[in-house]
mmCIF file of C-alpha atoms and ligand atoms in Angstrom:
data_model
loop_
_atom_site.group_PDB
_atom_site.id
_atom_site.type_symbol
_atom_site.label_atom_id
_atom_site.label_comp_id
_atom_site.label_asym_id
_atom_site.label_seq_id
_atom_site.Cartn_x
_atom_site.Cartn_y
_atom_site.Cartn_z
ATOM 1 C CA UNK V 1028 0.000 0.000 0.000
ATOM 2 C CA UNK V 1029 2.903 2.325 0.864
ATOM 3 C CA UNK V 1030 4.493 1.713 -2.549
ATOM 4 C CA UNK V 1031 1.175 2.539 -4.228
ATOM 5 C CA UNK V 1032 1.027 5.862 -2.435
ATOM 6 C CA UNK V 1033 4.719 6.534 -3.305
ATOM 7 C CA UNK V 1034 4.037 5.780 -6.976
ATOM 8 C CA UNK V 1035 1.007 8.054 -7.009
ATOM 9 C CA UNK V 1036 3.069 10.926 -5.578
ATOM 10 C CA UNK V 1037 6.038 10.324 -7.950
ATOM 11 C CA UNK V 1038 3.949 10.145 -11.099
ATOM 12 C CA UNK V 1039 1.594 12.868 -10.084
ATOM 13 C CA UNK V 1040 -0.742 14.043 -12.825
ATOM 14 C CA UNK V 1041 -0.996 10.698 -14.590
ATOM 15 C CA UNK V 1042 -3.685 9.252 -12.274
ATOM 16 C CA UNK V 1043 -6.932 10.624 -10.886
ATOM 17 C CA UNK V 1044 -7.952 10.517 -7.223
ATOM 18 C CA UNK V 1045 -10.691 7.973 -7.961
ATOM 19 C CA UNK V 1046 -8.215 5.652 -9.707
ATOM 20 C CA UNK V 1047 -5.938 5.790 -6.670
ATOM 21 C CA UNK V 1048 -8.934 5.152 -4.386
ATOM 22 C CA UNK V 1049 -9.945 2.165 -6.512
ATOM 23 C CA UNK V 1050 -6.375 0.825 -6.454
ATOM 24 C CA UNK V 1051 -6.220 1.174 -2.647
ATOM 25 C CA UNK V 1052 -9.530 -0.645 -2.338
ATOM 26 C CA UNK V 1053 -8.259 -3.485 -4.542
ATOM 27 C CA UNK V 1054 -5.133 -3.765 -2.395
ATOM 28 C CA UNK V 1055 -7.288 -3.983 0.751
ATOM 29 C CA UNK V 1056 -9.561 -6.680 -0.776
ATOM 30 C CA UNK V 1057 -6.508 -8.636 -1.990
ATOM 31 C CA UNK V 1058 -5.103 -8.434 1.538
ATOM 32 C CA UNK V 1059 -8.290 -9.832 3.086
ATOM 33 C CA UNK V 1060 -8.477 -12.569 0.446
ATOM 34 C CA UNK V 1061 -4.890 -13.581 1.131
ATOM 35 C CA UNK V 1062 -5.606 -13.699 4.859
ATOM 36 C CA UNK V 1063 -8.642 -15.951 4.282
ATOM 37 C CA UNK V 1064 -6.562 -18.139 1.989
ATOM 38 C CA UNK V 1065 -3.921 -18.619 4.684
ATOM 39 C CA UNK V 1066 -6.604 -19.387 7.306
ATOM 40 C CA UNK V 1067 -8.329 -21.891 5.022
ATOM 41 C CA UNK V 1068 -5.018 -23.520 4.137
ATOM 42 C CA UNK V 1069 -4.161 -23.886 7.824
ATOM 43 C CA UNK V 1070 -7.586 -25.400 8.534
ATOM 44 C CA UNK V 1071 -7.130 -27.791 5.628
ATOM 45 C CA UNK V 1072 -3.765 -28.888 7.019
ATOM 46 C CA UNK V 1073 -5.287 -29.430 10.499
ATOM 47 C CA UNK V 1074 -8.184 -31.444 9.019
ATOM 48 C CA UNK V 1075 -5.818 -33.578 6.928
ATOM 49 C CA UNK V 1076 -3.820 -34.263 10.089
ATOM 50 C CA UNK V 1077 -7.045 -35.298 11.883
ATOM 51 C CA UNK V 1078 -8.027 -37.638 9.036
ATOM 52 C CA UNK V 1079 -4.565 -39.169 9.049
ATOM 53 C CA UNK V 1080 -4.719 -39.720 12.835
ATOM 54 C CA UNK V 1081 -8.184 -41.305 12.558
ATOM 55 C CA UNK V 1082 -6.998 -43.591 9.753
ATOM 56 C CA UNK V 1083 -3.992 -44.611 11.857
ATOM 57 C CA UNK V 1084 -6.235 -45.264 14.838
ATOM 58 C CA UNK V 1085 -8.562 -47.385 12.718
ATOM 59 C CA UNK V 1086 -5.657 -49.317 11.198
ATOM 60 C CA UNK V 1087 -3.803 -49.901 14.471
ATOM 61 C CA UNK V 1088 -6.662 -50.551 16.890
ATOM 62 C CA UNK V 1089 -7.212 -54.276 17.246
ATOM 63 C CA UNK V 1090 -10.792 -55.390 16.709
ATOM 64 C CA UNK V 1091 -12.591 -56.981 19.634
ATOM 65 C CA UNK V 1092 -14.104 -59.559 17.307
ATOM 66 C CA UNK V 1093 -12.327 -62.869 17.150
ATOM 67 C CA UNK V 1094 -12.183 -64.892 13.934
ATOM 68 C CA UNK V 1095 -14.054 -67.887 15.307
ATOM 69 C CA UNK V 1096 -17.005 -65.718 16.380
ATOM 70 C CA UNK V 1097 -18.078 -64.894 12.854
ATOM 71 C CA UNK V 1098 -18.559 -68.540 11.961
ATOM 72 C CA UNK V 1099 -21.140 -69.163 14.636
ATOM 73 C CA UNK V 1100 -24.578 -69.148 13.059
ATOM 74 C CA UNK V 1101 -27.390 -68.582 15.515
ATOM 75 C CA UNK V 1102 -31.030 -69.023 14.841
ATOM 76 C CA UNK V 1103 -32.947 -65.836 14.054
ATOM 77 C CA UNK V 1104 -35.240 -66.478 16.955
ATOM 78 C CA UNK V 1105 -32.389 -66.554 19.511
ATOM 79 C CA UNK V 1106 -32.885 -65.705 22.341
ATOM 80 C CA UNK V 1107 -36.446 -66.895 22.488
ATOM 81 C CA UNK V 1108 -37.020 -67.170 26.218
ATOM 82 C CA UNK V 1109 -34.233 -65.320 28.076
ATOM 83 C CA UNK V 1110 -32.701 -68.051 30.219
ATOM 84 C CA UNK V 1111 -29.276 -66.918 31.496
ATOM 85 C CA UNK V 1112 -26.788 -69.406 32.945
ATOM 86 C CA UNK V 1113 -23.400 -68.786 34.509
ATOM 87 C CA UNK V 1114 -21.482 -72.032 34.472
ATOM 88 C CA UNK V 1115 -18.522 -71.800 36.855
ATOM 89 C CA UNK V 1116 -17.598 -68.394 35.449
ATOM 90 C CA UNK V 1117 -14.368 -66.633 36.380
ATOM 91 C CA UNK V 1118 -13.623 -63.144 35.063
ATOM 92 C CA UNK V 1119 -10.470 -61.099 35.554
ATOM 93 C CA UNK V 1120 -9.318 -57.672 34.478
ATOM 94 C CA UNK V 1121 -5.745 -58.901 34.752
ATOM 95 C CA UNK V 1122 -4.126 -61.804 36.643
ATOM 96 C CA UNK V 1123 -3.939 -59.630 39.781
ATOM 97 C CA UNK V 1124 -7.534 -58.430 39.533
ATOM 98 C CA UNK V 1125 -9.844 -61.416 39.479
ATOM 99 C CA UNK V 1126 -13.286 -59.826 39.802
ATOM 100 C CA UNK V 1127 -15.554 -62.895 39.642
ATOM 101 C CA UNK V 1128 -14.691 -66.377 40.869
ATOM 102 C CA UNK V 1129 -16.489 -69.589 39.991
ATOM 103 C CA UNK V 1130 -19.933 -68.096 39.598
ATOM 104 C CA UNK V 1131 -22.686 -70.643 39.154
ATOM 105 C CA UNK V 1132 -26.044 -69.028 38.673
ATOM 106 C CA UNK V 1133 -29.187 -69.737 36.737
ATOM 107 C CA UNK V 1134 -31.590 -66.897 35.976
ATOM 108 C CA UNK V 1135 -34.766 -68.551 34.810
ATOM 109 C CA UNK V 1136 -36.472 -67.084 31.732
ATOM 110 C CA UNK V 1137 -38.766 -64.250 32.740
ATOM 111 C CA UNK V 1138 -37.355 -64.106 36.256
ATOM 112 C CA UNK V 1139 -36.555 -60.878 38.034
ATOM 113 C CA UNK V 1140 -33.206 -61.110 39.797
ATOM 114 C CA UNK V 1141 -31.495 -58.636 41.998
ATOM 115 C CA UNK V 1142 -27.728 -58.616 42.443
ATOM 116 C CA UNK V 1143 -26.475 -56.841 45.522
ATOM 117 C CA UNK V 1144 -23.221 -56.534 47.409
ATOM 118 C CA UNK V 1145 -20.775 -54.105 48.960
ATOM 119 C CA UNK V 1146 -19.518 -51.096 47.041
ATOM 120 C CA UNK V 1147 -16.385 -51.404 44.982
ATOM 121 C CA UNK V 1148 -15.449 -55.031 45.483
ATOM 122 C CA UNK V 1149 -18.384 -57.355 44.937
ATOM 123 C CA UNK V 1150 -18.082 -57.684 41.168
ATOM 124 C CA UNK V 1151 -21.664 -56.676 40.393
ATOM 125 C CA UNK V 1152 -20.851 -54.482 37.389
ATOM 126 C CA UNK V 1153 -18.284 -57.024 36.237
ATOM 127 C CA UNK V 1154 -21.076 -59.584 36.015
ATOM 128 C CA UNK V 1155 -22.941 -57.319 33.603
ATOM 129 C CA UNK V 1156 -19.815 -56.476 31.614
ATOM 130 C CA UNK V 1157 -19.177 -60.193 31.173
ATOM 131 C CA UNK V 1158 -22.759 -60.707 29.966
ATOM 132 C CA UNK V 1159 -22.286 -57.933 27.422
ATOM 133 C CA UNK V 1160 -18.968 -59.501 26.405
ATOM 134 C CA UNK V 1161 -17.056 -56.371 27.284
ATOM 135 C CA UNK V 1162 -14.934 -58.676 29.410
ATOM 136 C CA UNK V 1163 -13.965 -62.172 28.405
ATOM 137 C CA UNK V 1164 -14.780 -65.087 30.618
ATOM 138 C CA UNK V 1165 -11.640 -66.901 31.715
ATOM 139 C CA UNK V 1166 -13.145 -70.249 32.448
ATOM 140 C CA UNK V 1167 -16.293 -72.063 31.408
ATOM 141 C CA UNK V 1168 -19.229 -70.199 29.939
ATOM 142 C CA UNK V 1169 -22.142 -67.833 30.105
ATOM 143 C CA UNK V 1170 -25.096 -69.171 28.184
ATOM 144 C CA UNK V 1171 -28.214 -67.443 26.974
ATOM 145 C CA UNK V 1172 -30.957 -69.865 26.036
ATOM 146 C CA UNK V 1173 -28.382 -72.648 26.029
ATOM 147 C CA UNK V 1174 -25.939 -70.941 23.630
ATOM 148 C CA UNK V 1175 -22.450 -70.059 24.846
ATOM 149 C CA UNK V 1176 -22.271 -66.321 24.150
ATOM 150 C CA UNK V 1177 -18.488 -66.453 23.723
ATOM 151 C CA UNK V 1178 -19.094 -68.233 20.407
ATOM 152 C CA UNK V 1179 -21.519 -65.635 19.065
ATOM 153 C CA UNK V 1180 -20.324 -62.323 17.508
ATOM 154 C CA UNK V 1181 -20.292 -59.691 20.234
ATOM 155 C CA UNK V 1182 -22.400 -57.233 18.266
ATOM 156 C CA UNK V 1183 -25.079 -59.902 17.871
ATOM 157 C CA UNK V 1184 -25.046 -60.711 21.593
ATOM 158 C CA UNK V 1185 -25.462 -57.031 22.469
ATOM 159 C CA UNK V 1186 -28.124 -56.341 19.876
ATOM 160 C CA UNK V 1187 -30.202 -59.455 20.284
ATOM 161 C CA UNK V 1188 -30.020 -60.220 23.982
ATOM 162 C CA UNK V 1189 -29.796 -57.169 26.153
ATOM 163 C CA UNK V 1190 -31.186 -53.791 26.979
ATOM 164 C CA UNK V 1191 -28.751 -52.214 29.368
ATOM 165 C CA UNK V 1192 -28.810 -49.243 31.665
ATOM 166 C CA UNK V 1193 -25.196 -48.866 32.736
ATOM 167 C CA UNK V 1194 -23.926 -47.528 36.051
ATOM 168 C CA UNK V 1195 -22.213 -44.493 34.558
ATOM 169 C CA UNK V 1196 -24.218 -43.602 31.476
ATOM 170 C CA UNK V 1197 -22.945 -41.165 28.940
ATOM 171 C CA UNK V 1198 -24.606 -39.491 26.046
ATOM 172 C CA UNK V 1199 -23.371 -38.933 22.545
ATOM 173 C CA UNK V 1200 -25.306 -35.902 21.401
ATOM 174 C CA UNK V 1201 -27.048 -36.184 18.021
ATOM 175 C CA UNK V 1202 -26.208 -39.877 17.826
ATOM 176 C CA UNK V 1203 -29.108 -42.234 17.352
ATOM 177 C CA UNK V 1204 -27.291 -45.020 19.127
ATOM 178 C CA UNK V 1205 -29.314 -47.874 20.425
ATOM 179 C CA UNK V 1206 -27.978 -50.898 18.608
ATOM 180 C CA UNK V 1207 -25.984 -52.307 21.437
ATOM 181 C CA UNK V 1208 -28.166 -50.437 23.904
ATOM 182 C CA UNK V 1209 -25.020 -49.758 25.871
ATOM 183 C CA UNK V 1210 -25.259 -46.081 25.268
ATOM 184 C CA UNK V 1211 -28.225 -43.879 25.909
ATOM 185 C CA UNK V 1212 -29.446 -42.262 22.733
ATOM 186 C CA UNK V 1213 -30.486 -38.692 22.588
ATOM 187 C CA UNK V 1214 -30.356 -35.576 20.587
ATOM 188 C CA UNK V 1215 -31.111 -33.584 23.701
ATOM 189 C CA UNK V 1216 -28.640 -31.322 25.469
ATOM 190 C CA UNK V 1217 -26.657 -32.566 28.460
ATOM 191 C CA UNK V 1218 -28.651 -34.815 30.751
ATOM 192 C CA UNK V 1219 -27.866 -35.656 34.339
ATOM 193 C CA UNK V 1220 -27.073 -39.252 35.267
ATOM 194 C CA UNK V 1221 -30.579 -39.983 36.555
ATOM 195 C CA UNK V 1222 -32.197 -38.373 33.518
ATOM 196 C CA UNK V 1223 -29.979 -40.349 31.152
ATOM 197 C CA UNK V 1224 -30.906 -43.583 32.878
ATOM 198 C CA UNK V 1225 -34.614 -42.770 32.613
ATOM 199 C CA UNK V 1226 -34.092 -41.847 28.982
ATOM 200 C CA UNK V 1227 -32.363 -45.141 28.257
ATOM 201 C CA UNK V 1228 -35.217 -47.027 29.876
ATOM 202 C CA UNK V 1229 -37.773 -45.033 27.920
ATOM 203 C CA UNK V 1230 -35.963 -45.900 24.694
ATOM 204 C CA UNK V 1231 -35.794 -49.527 25.773
ATOM 205 C CA UNK V 1232 -39.548 -49.586 26.206
ATOM 206 C CA UNK V 1233 -40.019 -47.892 22.843
ATOM 207 C CA UNK V 1234 -37.748 -50.434 21.210
ATOM 208 C CA UNK V 1235 -39.902 -53.225 22.585
ATOM 209 C CA UNK V 1236 -42.898 -51.536 21.035
ATOM 210 C CA UNK V 1237 -41.179 -51.204 17.669
ATOM 211 C CA UNK V 1238 -40.116 -47.610 18.312
ATOM 212 C CA UNK V 1239 -43.519 -46.453 17.194
ATOM 213 C CA UNK V 1240 -43.336 -42.989 18.574
ATOM 214 C CA UNK V 1241 -39.604 -42.476 18.885
ATOM 215 C CA UNK V 1242 -38.132 -39.403 17.295
ATOM 216 C CA UNK V 1243 -34.586 -38.786 16.194
ATOM 217 C CA UNK V 1244 -33.999 -42.432 15.342
ATOM 218 C CA UNK V 1245 -32.644 -43.350 11.957
ATOM 219 C CA UNK V 1246 -34.838 -45.429 9.672
ATOM 220 C CA UNK V 1247 -32.231 -48.166 9.469
ATOM 221 C CA UNK V 1248 -32.085 -48.273 13.216
ATOM 222 C CA UNK V 1249 -35.853 -48.454 13.521
ATOM 223 C CA UNK V 1250 -35.835 -51.370 11.097
ATOM 224 C CA UNK V 1251 -33.095 -53.034 13.161
ATOM 225 C CA UNK V 1252 -35.073 -52.666 16.357
ATOM 226 C CA UNK V 1253 -38.336 -53.744 14.777
ATOM 227 C CA UNK V 1254 -36.605 -56.920 13.584
ATOM 228 C CA UNK V 1255 -34.992 -57.451 16.943
ATOM 229 C CA UNK V 1256 -36.103 -60.351 18.996
ATOM 230 C CA UNK V 1257 -38.766 -59.400 21.477
ATOM 231 C CA UNK V 1258 -37.355 -61.497 24.324
ATOM 232 C CA UNK V 1259 -34.673 -59.053 25.339
ATOM 233 C CA UNK V 1260 -33.086 -59.346 28.751
ATOM 234 C CA UNK V 1261 -33.055 -56.176 30.818
ATOM 235 C CA UNK V 1262 -29.775 -55.378 32.605
ATOM 236 C CA UNK V 1263 -29.845 -52.550 35.114
ATOM 237 C CA UNK V 1264 -26.736 -51.360 36.938
ATOM 238 C CA UNK V 1265 -27.817 -49.025 39.730
ATOM 239 C CA UNK V 1266 -30.446 -47.704 37.329
ATOM 240 C CA UNK V 1267 -32.402 -45.853 39.983
ATOM 241 C CA UNK V 1268 -29.658 -45.029 42.485
ATOM 242 C CA UNK V 1269 -29.503 -41.345 41.572
ATOM 243 C CA UNK V 1270 -33.260 -40.840 41.619
ATOM 244 C CA UNK V 1271 -35.432 -39.514 44.410
ATOM 245 C CA UNK V 1272 -37.750 -42.093 46.060
ATOM 246 C CA UNK V 1273 -40.835 -40.805 44.191
ATOM 247 C CA UNK V 1274 -39.247 -41.065 40.737
ATOM 248 C CA UNK V 1275 -37.677 -44.377 41.705
ATOM 249 C CA UNK V 1276 -41.147 -45.728 42.531
ATOM 250 C CA UNK V 1277 -42.509 -44.538 39.180
ATOM 251 C CA UNK V 1278 -39.614 -46.111 37.275
ATOM 252 C CA UNK V 1279 -39.985 -49.304 39.310
ATOM 253 C CA UNK V 1280 -43.661 -49.454 38.332
ATOM 254 C CA UNK V 1281 -42.832 -48.957 34.651
ATOM 255 C CA UNK V 1282 -40.178 -51.686 34.774
ATOM 256 C CA UNK V 1283 -42.573 -54.097 36.414
ATOM 257 C CA UNK V 1284 -45.322 -53.328 33.916
ATOM 258 C CA UNK V 1285 -43.195 -53.195 30.764
ATOM 259 C CA UNK V 1286 -40.629 -55.873 31.455
ATOM 260 C CA UNK V 1287 -41.376 -58.181 34.372
ATOM 261 C CA UNK V 1288 -45.077 -58.640 33.618
ATOM 262 C CA UNK V 1289 -44.339 -59.095 29.918
ATOM 263 C CA UNK V 1290 -42.039 -61.982 30.742
ATOM 264 C CA UNK V 1291 -38.653 -60.370 30.113
ATOM 265 C CA UNK V 1292 -35.793 -61.621 32.232
ATOM 266 C CA UNK V 1293 -34.523 -58.778 34.406
ATOM 267 C CA UNK V 1294 -31.143 -58.608 36.130
ATOM 268 C CA UNK V 1295 -30.924 -55.544 38.342
ATOM 269 C CA UNK V 1296 -27.913 -54.452 40.356
ATOM 270 C CA UNK V 1297 -28.667 -52.388 43.398
ATOM 271 C CA UNK V 1298 -27.227 -51.471 46.754
ATOM 272 C CA UNK V 1299 -30.627 -51.064 48.311
ATOM 273 C CA UNK V 1300 -33.221 -53.677 47.637
ATOM 274 C CA UNK V 1301 -35.824 -50.973 47.881
ATOM 275 C CA UNK V 1302 -39.587 -51.293 47.660
ATOM 276 C CA UNK V 1303 -39.400 -50.399 44.009
ATOM 277 C CA UNK V 1304 -37.307 -53.359 43.072
ATOM 278 C CA UNK V 1305 -38.706 -55.771 45.609
ATOM 279 C CA UNK V 1306 -39.238 -59.035 43.860
ATOM 280 C CA UNK V 1307 -42.516 -59.310 45.717
ATOM 281 C CA UNK V 1308 -42.510 -63.040 46.223
ATOM 282 C CA UNK V 1309 -41.120 -63.942 42.760
ATOM 283 C CA UNK V 1310 -37.534 -64.033 41.656
ATOM 284 C CA UNK V 1311 -34.122 -64.144 43.170
ATOM 285 C CA UNK V 1312 -31.817 -62.003 45.284
ATOM 286 C CA UNK V 1313 -28.124 -62.767 44.815
ATOM 287 C CA UNK V 1314 -25.599 -61.484 47.332
ATOM 288 C CA UNK V 1315 -22.071 -61.084 45.920
ATOM 289 C CA UNK V 1316 -18.943 -60.501 47.942
ATOM 290 C CA UNK V 1317 -15.344 -60.408 46.748
ATOM 291 C CA UNK V 1318 -16.399 -61.826 43.395
ATOM 292 C CA UNK V 1319 -18.116 -64.856 44.910
ATOM 293 C CA UNK V 1320 -21.762 -65.657 45.471
ATOM 294 C CA UNK V 1321 -22.361 -65.392 49.208
ATOM 295 C CA UNK V 1322 -26.051 -66.141 49.256
ATOM 296 C CA UNK V 1323 -28.984 -66.727 46.930
ATOM 297 C CA UNK V 1324 -32.577 -66.180 48.037
ATOM 298 C CA UNK V 1325 -34.703 -67.760 45.381
ATOM 299 C CA UNK V 1326 -38.363 -67.072 45.906
ATOM 300 C CA UNK V 1327 -39.563 -68.223 42.487
HETATM 301 N N1 LIG R 834 -10.844 -51.734 34.924
HETATM 302 C C1 LIG R 834 -10.481 -52.453 35.994
HETATM 303 N N2 LIG R 834 -9.217 -52.917 36.115
HETATM 304 C C2 LIG R 834 -8.841 -53.662 37.191
HETATM 305 N N3 LIG R 834 -9.672 -53.984 38.192
HETATM 306 C C3 LIG R 834 -10.941 -53.549 38.129
HETATM 307 C C4 LIG R 834 -11.414 -52.758 37.021
HETATM 308 N N4 LIG R 834 -12.727 -52.488 37.221
HETATM 309 C C5 LIG R 834 -13.047 -53.064 38.401
HETATM 310 N N5 LIG R 834 -11.990 -53.695 38.924
HETATM 311 C C6 LIG R 834 -11.972 -54.451 40.193
HETATM 312 O O1 LIG R 834 -12.916 -55.505 40.115
HETATM 313 C C7 LIG R 834 -13.609 -55.625 41.338
HETATM 314 C C8 LIG R 834 -15.096 -55.579 41.104
HETATM 315 O O2 LIG R 834 -15.431 -54.324 40.534
HETATM 316 P P1 LIG R 834 -16.909 -53.970 40.112
HETATM 317 O O3 LIG R 834 -16.885 -52.658 39.412
HETATM 318 O O4 LIG R 834 -17.515 -55.109 39.389
HETATM 319 O O5 LIG R 834 -17.596 -53.808 41.544
HETATM 320 P P2 LIG R 834 -19.080 -53.392 41.920
HETATM 321 O O6 LIG R 834 -19.614 -54.468 42.804
HETATM 322 O O7 LIG R 834 -19.862 -53.080 40.687
HETATM 323 O O8 LIG R 834 -18.857 -52.080 42.770
HETATM 324 P P3 LIG R 834 -19.765 -50.769 42.894
HETATM 325 O O9 LIG R 834 -20.839 -51.107 43.877
HETATM 326 O O10 LIG R 834 -18.825 -49.749 43.417
HETATM 327 O O11 LIG R 834 -20.301 -50.425 41.535
HETATM 328 C C9 LIG R 834 -13.094 -54.529 42.249
HETATM 329 O O12 LIG R 834 -12.157 -55.094 43.129
HETATM 330 C C10 LIG R 834 -12.442 -53.545 41.322
HETATM 331 O O13 LIG R 834 -11.345 -52.934 41.927
HETATM 332 MG MG1 LIG R 835 -20.650 -51.316 39.899
#
């Protein structure tokens, strides 16, 4: 710009004021354009870096699926009743952290079972993680309707067998995620833990009803859920622990009406066997301690 002004002064008389004004304007526009170009180029470089990192992550992250799993063909109607069996199951996070030891348990189809035990060391959540195949069973097997779930592709186990409300739910905004039912789905803003758990349950109920009135769910997903087997097993990890007693009672009523009375197997983890989750004469209360079954009260 300075050289333009110098030129205009040196060759005075050859240019008009408006020409100089126009030239100055062009210089200013060119300046802004160059600045935008540099910004866009920098953004492009950052985005290319992100893509490269994502591709690396995808290429280098080992898949959780094991080759033998894909060969296991299960009947389309599996699971048809919801019988869950733990056959001498041991689960460990690592050799020094054995979380479940020799668990033998049979949850009869349609039964409501409550798993309780001390905070932090009983292995309650581990039991659910093993059912969802997020942890591998070290010895023997977990069977659903007689089929060893370690032989079935994990995605199939999660989609076909379980509706899960996890202990520490998280929400992926704008993600219609419900396939594995591990993650609450929502396109709502931030929800608190209790709200997310209620939301997950609400979606679970909708999925059982073919997602008739659900909004924000992709068509493909709706098709997937509509095709899903109706005999899903409900897994609840402290699903009502962050709710007030009134809301807990309401949720308990909904669970009884929508799941227990409709014959779905329910496995609920709780610290307090409150009125809401009382098995009311039917079902089973399992007491875990240090990864072992301490006591089973079967009132079926
Ligand atoms: N990621 C992990 N790595 C190693 N050990 C773990 C891991 N997660 C849990 N554990 C251990 O496994 C045991 C059982 O943990 P788990 O989370 O199943 O307990 P919990 O009964 O669900 O407890 P809480 O009532 O606090 O939810 C504990 O001793 C815990 O320290
Ligand atoms: Mg837990």
